[in-house]
Amino acid sequence: MIDWQLYLALVIAIGLGFFLGARYGRQEDKKSAGQFIDENYFKGLNLLLNEQPDEAIETFIAALEVNSETLETHLALGKLLRKQGEVDRAIRIHQNLLARPGLTLGHVQQAQYELATDFVKSGLFDRAEALLVELVDKSGPYRVNGLERLLEIYRDEKEWGKGLGVLQQLSGSKLSRAYDEWAPIRAHFCCELSEEAILEGNYRDARQYIKQALSFDRDSIRVGLLLGRLEIEQSNYSKGIAQLQNLAVQNDEYLGEIIPLLSEAYAQSASTREYRNFLTRINSTCKHESVLLALSELIASDDGELAAAEYVAQEVIAHPSGIGLHKLLDYYLHFSEGKTKKYLVSLQEVMNGVIADNVHYRCKHCGFKAQTLYWLCPSCKKWGGFRVNQ
Ligand SMILES: [Zn+2]
């Protein structure tokens, strides 16, 4: 027998018994107990005692007649079933509720909201969207909850434009979070649209979305990076370099994202001396693996691999790092042969494993760790929470 099914059936049985008992108590003058308590309740109890929880749940559901007194019980039962993964049953309960005439607006909205949540859980996003659009169209106690659920659907379905429309409504609602709390999320939605436009080569739209994102969050590192990327895509290398250099000075935490773009821009502009000076300046105030790698490559190309190996060795001794040691082994392999080379190859294999396990980022909200930067945490679904893992 599956334990949770038995548990669920027991909870329903107790809840239903309590409800029916309370109702009977109030009405005992009018009817006798045998007449009043639904025979389905006893049938359900019997099935439960015979270790048939699946059938018992069905029978208990049938025992609950929808009326103003049992409505909250139905809603609680629907939620419980969904939580236990019994989404089809939860859908049936909520659809059954909505089919009843005479519900208050608040209860209709609550049932719509719960049903939409069931649909989301079942992956029926179209049906959930249709229900929520209808729900948020009217004012009422569940409008804000409905808008937030709708936003989750558009986020998961990558419908960024529709999501922005919902965010606008949420930002203007007095019952929702403060305007300032929605603004950074609106900026992320604009960035998503801008990234899509860049991929399509539609740079005019991409720039418009960046402007819009800046109007919501002037200090967003993501918008800054995106602007740098757009300048490079449009071959505006000096503009891109200026943008990314500013970003690097102000946000050394994100050098891992900035340096590769900057290297790309400098590679096109052919002013490697200027780039080397910039990296040396950054390196004097902040130690970062991306700067170490970019500088070593410039030194190797200007002064040869031996000079680059000497530079990396000095840095690794002063500031030990897995990536630095791996790079150093790379250079040493070029200058070694025979048994020494064989040992170095084994050592590098070990280092490959160490580097592969490196965690670069961690979500400040839920602690999710990743090697790459996510703007939307895959675990807790919050925006902009990734920080460098210290
Ligand atoms: Zn998270």
JSON list of C-alpha atoms in Angstrom, two decimals, residues 259-337:
[
{"chain": "A", "resi": 259, "resn": "ILE", "atom": "CA", "xyz": [36.39, 39.93, -19.70]},
{"chain": "A", "resi": 260, "resn": "PRO", "atom": "CA", "xyz": [35.42, 37.47, -22.49]},
{"chain": "A", "resi": 261, "resn": "LEU", "atom": "CA", "xyz": [33.33, 40.21, -24.17]},
{"chain": "A", "resi": 262, "resn": "LEU", "atom": "CA", "xyz": [36.10, 42.76, -23.70]},
{"chain": "A", "resi": 263, "resn": "SER", "atom": "CA", "xyz": [38.67, 40.35, -25.20]},
{"chain": "A", "resi": 264, "resn": "GLU", "atom": "CA", "xyz": [36.36, 39.89, -28.21]},
{"chain": "A", "resi": 265, "resn": "ALA", "atom": "CA", "xyz": [36.03, 43.66, -28.70]},
{"chain": "A", "resi": 266, "resn": "TYR", "atom": "CA", "xyz": [39.80, 44.27, -28.37]},
{"chain": "A", "resi": 267, "resn": "ALA", "atom": "CA", "xyz": [40.56, 41.38, -30.74]},
{"chain": "A", "resi": 268, "resn": "GLN", "atom": "CA", "xyz": [38.62, 43.31, -33.40]},
{"chain": "A", "resi": 269, "resn": "SER", "atom": "CA", "xyz": [40.07, 46.72, -32.57]},
{"chain": "A", "resi": 270, "resn": "ALA", "atom": "CA", "xyz": [43.73, 45.55, -32.71]},
{"chain": "A", "resi": 271, "resn": "SER", "atom": "CA", "xyz": [44.85, 47.74, -29.81]},
{"chain": "A", "resi": 272, "resn": "THR", "atom": "CA", "xyz": [46.29, 44.98, -27.66]},
{"chain": "A", "resi": 273, "resn": "ARG", "atom": "CA", "xyz": [48.76, 47.28, -25.86]},
{"chain": "A", "resi": 274, "resn": "GLU", "atom": "CA", "xyz": [45.88, 49.33, -24.46]},
{"chain": "A", "resi": 275, "resn": "TYR", "atom": "CA", "xyz": [44.08, 46.14, -23.42]},
{"chain": "A", "resi": 276, "resn": "ARG", "atom": "CA", "xyz": [47.18, 44.79, -21.69]},
{"chain": "A", "resi": 277, "resn": "ASN", "atom": "CA", "xyz": [47.53, 48.06, -19.76]},
{"chain": "A", "resi": 278, "resn": "PHE", "atom": "CA", "xyz": [43.89, 47.95, -18.75]},
{"chain": "A", "resi": 279, "resn": "LEU", "atom": "CA", "xyz": [44.12, 44.33, -17.54]},
{"chain": "A", "resi": 280, "resn": "THR", "atom": "CA", "xyz": [47.33, 45.07, -15.62]},
{"chain": "A", "resi": 281, "resn": "ARG", "atom": "CA", "xyz": [45.56, 47.96, -13.90]},
{"chain": "A", "resi": 282, "resn": "ILE", "atom": "CA", "xyz": [42.57, 45.78, -12.98]},
{"chain": "A", "resi": 283, "resn": "ASN", "atom": "CA", "xyz": [44.89, 42.97, -11.83]},
{"chain": "A", "resi": 284, "resn": "SER", "atom": "CA", "xyz": [46.68, 45.31, -9.42]},
{"chain": "A", "resi": 285, "resn": "THR", "atom": "CA", "xyz": [43.45, 45.92, -7.49]},
{"chain": "A", "resi": 286, "resn": "CYS", "atom": "CA", "xyz": [41.49, 42.71, -7.98]},
{"chain": "A", "resi": 287, "resn": "LYS", "atom": "CA", "xyz": [42.57, 39.10, -8.49]},
{"chain": "A", "resi": 288, "resn": "HIS", "atom": "CA", "xyz": [40.33, 37.27, -10.90]},
{"chain": "A", "resi": 289, "resn": "GLU", "atom": "CA", "xyz": [40.94, 34.13, -12.94]},
{"chain": "A", "resi": 290, "resn": "SER", "atom": "CA", "xyz": [39.49, 35.69, -16.12]},
{"chain": "A", "resi": 291, "resn": "VAL", "atom": "CA", "xyz": [41.98, 38.59, -15.89]},
{"chain": "A", "resi": 292, "resn": "LEU", "atom": "CA", "xyz": [44.87, 36.17, -15.25]},
{"chain": "A", "resi": 293, "resn": "LEU", "atom": "CA", "xyz": [43.97, 34.08, -18.33]},
{"chain": "A", "resi": 294, "resn": "ALA", "atom": "CA", "xyz": [43.42, 37.08, -20.62]},
{"chain": "A", "resi": 295, "resn": "LEU", "atom": "CA", "xyz": [46.69, 38.70, -19.51]},
{"chain": "A", "resi": 296, "resn": "SER", "atom": "CA", "xyz": [48.69, 35.49, -19.90]},
{"chain": "A", "resi": 297, "resn": "GLU", "atom": "CA", "xyz": [47.41, 35.12, -23.46]},
{"chain": "A", "resi": 298, "resn": "LEU", "atom": "CA", "xyz": [48.40, 38.69, -24.34]},
{"chain": "A", "resi": 299, "resn": "ILE", "atom": "CA", "xyz": [51.86, 38.19, -22.80]},
{"chain": "A", "resi": 300, "resn": "ALA", "atom": "CA", "xyz": [52.27, 34.91, -24.69]},
{"chain": "A", "resi": 301, "resn": "SER", "atom": "CA", "xyz": [51.38, 36.56, -27.97]},
{"chain": "A", "resi": 302, "resn": "ASP", "atom": "CA", "xyz": [53.60, 39.66, -27.35]},
{"chain": "A", "resi": 303, "resn": "ASP", "atom": "CA", "xyz": [56.58, 38.17, -25.49]},
{"chain": "A", "resi": 304, "resn": "GLY", "atom": "CA", "xyz": [56.32, 34.41, -25.97]},
{"chain": "A", "resi": 305, "resn": "GLU", "atom": "CA", "xyz": [55.09, 31.49, -23.88]},
{"chain": "A", "resi": 306, "resn": "LEU", "atom": "CA", "xyz": [58.07, 31.45, -21.53]},
{"chain": "A", "resi": 307, "resn": "ALA", "atom": "CA", "xyz": [57.32, 35.01, -20.39]},
{"chain": "A", "resi": 308, "resn": "ALA", "atom": "CA", "xyz": [53.63, 34.09, -20.01]},
{"chain": "A", "resi": 309, "resn": "ALA", "atom": "CA", "xyz": [54.56, 31.00, -17.93]},
{"chain": "A", "resi": 310, "resn": "GLU", "atom": "CA", "xyz": [56.77, 33.14, -15.66]},
{"chain": "A", "resi": 311, "resn": "TYR", "atom": "CA", "xyz": [53.94, 35.64, -15.19]},
{"chain": "A", "resi": 312, "resn": "VAL", "atom": "CA", "xyz": [51.38, 32.91, -14.37]},
{"chain": "A", "resi": 313, "resn": "ALA", "atom": "CA", "xyz": [53.84, 31.19, -11.97]},
{"chain": "A", "resi": 314, "resn": "GLN", "atom": "CA", "xyz": [54.35, 34.45, -10.05]},
{"chain": "A", "resi": 315, "resn": "GLU", "atom": "CA", "xyz": [50.61, 35.04, -9.81]},
{"chain": "A", "resi": 316, "resn": "VAL", "atom": "CA", "xyz": [49.80, 31.46, -8.75]},
{"chain": "A", "resi": 317, "resn": "ILE", "atom": "CA", "xyz": [52.43, 31.56, -6.00]},
{"chain": "A", "resi": 318, "resn": "ALA", "atom": "CA", "xyz": [51.11, 34.90, -4.71]},
{"chain": "A", "resi": 319, "resn": "HIS", "atom": "CA", "xyz": [47.40, 34.04, -5.19]},
{"chain": "A", "resi": 320, "resn": "PRO", "atom": "CA", "xyz": [46.85, 30.26, -5.55]},
{"chain": "A", "resi": 321, "resn": "SER", "atom": "CA", "xyz": [44.00, 29.27, -7.89]},
{"chain": "A", "resi": 322, "resn": "GLY", "atom": "CA", "xyz": [42.94, 26.08, -9.67]},
{"chain": "A", "resi": 323, "resn": "ILE", "atom": "CA", "xyz": [42.54, 27.79, -13.05]},
{"chain": "A", "resi": 324, "resn": "GLY", "atom": "CA", "xyz": [45.95, 29.48, -12.66]},
{"chain": "A", "resi": 325, "resn": "LEU", "atom": "CA", "xyz": [47.67, 26.20, -11.83]},
{"chain": "A", "resi": 326, "resn": "HIS", "atom": "CA", "xyz": [45.94, 24.52, -14.78]},
{"chain": "A", "resi": 327, "resn": "LYS", "atom": "CA", "xyz": [47.18, 27.25, -17.13]},
{"chain": "A", "resi": 328, "resn": "LEU", "atom": "CA", "xyz": [50.69, 26.98, -15.70]},
{"chain": "A", "resi": 329, "resn": "LEU", "atom": "CA", "xyz": [50.71, 23.22, -16.37]},
{"chain": "A", "resi": 330, "resn": "ASP", "atom": "CA", "xyz": [49.63, 24.00, -19.93]},
{"chain": "A", "resi": 331, "resn": "TYR", "atom": "CA", "xyz": [52.71, 26.16, -20.46]},
{"chain": "A", "resi": 332, "resn": "TYR", "atom": "CA", "xyz": [55.07, 23.72, -18.69]},
{"chain": "A", "resi": 333, "resn": "LEU", "atom": "CA", "xyz": [53.86, 20.90, -20.93]},
{"chain": "A", "resi": 334, "resn": "HIS", "atom": "CA", "xyz": [55.15, 22.83, -23.95]},
{"chain": "A", "resi": 335, "resn": "PHE", "atom": "CA", "xyz": [58.63, 22.99, -22.50]},
{"chain": "A", "resi": 336, "resn": "SER", "atom": "CA", "xyz": [58.90, 19.45, -21.15]},
{"chain": "A", "resi": 337, "resn": "GLU", "atom": "CA", "xyz": [59.52, 16.02, -22.59]}
]
